[in-house]
């Protein structure tokens, strides 16, 4: 990836300390910034650079819509690859819900058989 730092000084965001994130996205030719901090990445500041911002929850919902089987398989692998313990499917989904993935945890509950 090209050095993104020279781009930072040309960018405007509500929080100037976040300019490196947008600069890196532009440099990497990313189309989306996934962040819980949406207020600091408004569409009006991203549009000219061909970038949007989404919450992790919305990003995962969109990913599920595009690639449902692959995403469910990936979540199943993630649960099984936890280092200390393998939580039950229900406990794993509950943890994701508590972590803010409210919509996505609903999708997982509807696909619970694929997660075992």
Steps between C-alpha positions, in 0.01 A plus 500: 500500500621846417585742778172659610653769724536772233125480436410574861563874477251541213212327679224648710316303767318609817785352705834582337658210692300262275646626172752216490213250475351671195844551346580130540162406348563725199853368457378140519213575260253381764135573443387485863629592844354269764473682832278550802604866478268598212454859615866572424474356147200682345402425141557862392870467587544154345299519179760688295749225578269213400479374856204436728483414868300222666461363846641151554142378546382639166816381325441143619132516402601609149768232483246238602264620227777465241667179623277329757656152496857627509429736787317240710789259438749766606307576820482128579879473453556807715302350787688170475840672481470695824807422708377461857158340459244429234180663621162360411350646188247686712769646730708603198204678340413664833856634526481646150165660585642651820794628296264705285427263212127505566373454143768249410437292812136477385618362166717247682209390719301427184794297367588324825512153341781613267712615794527168683 
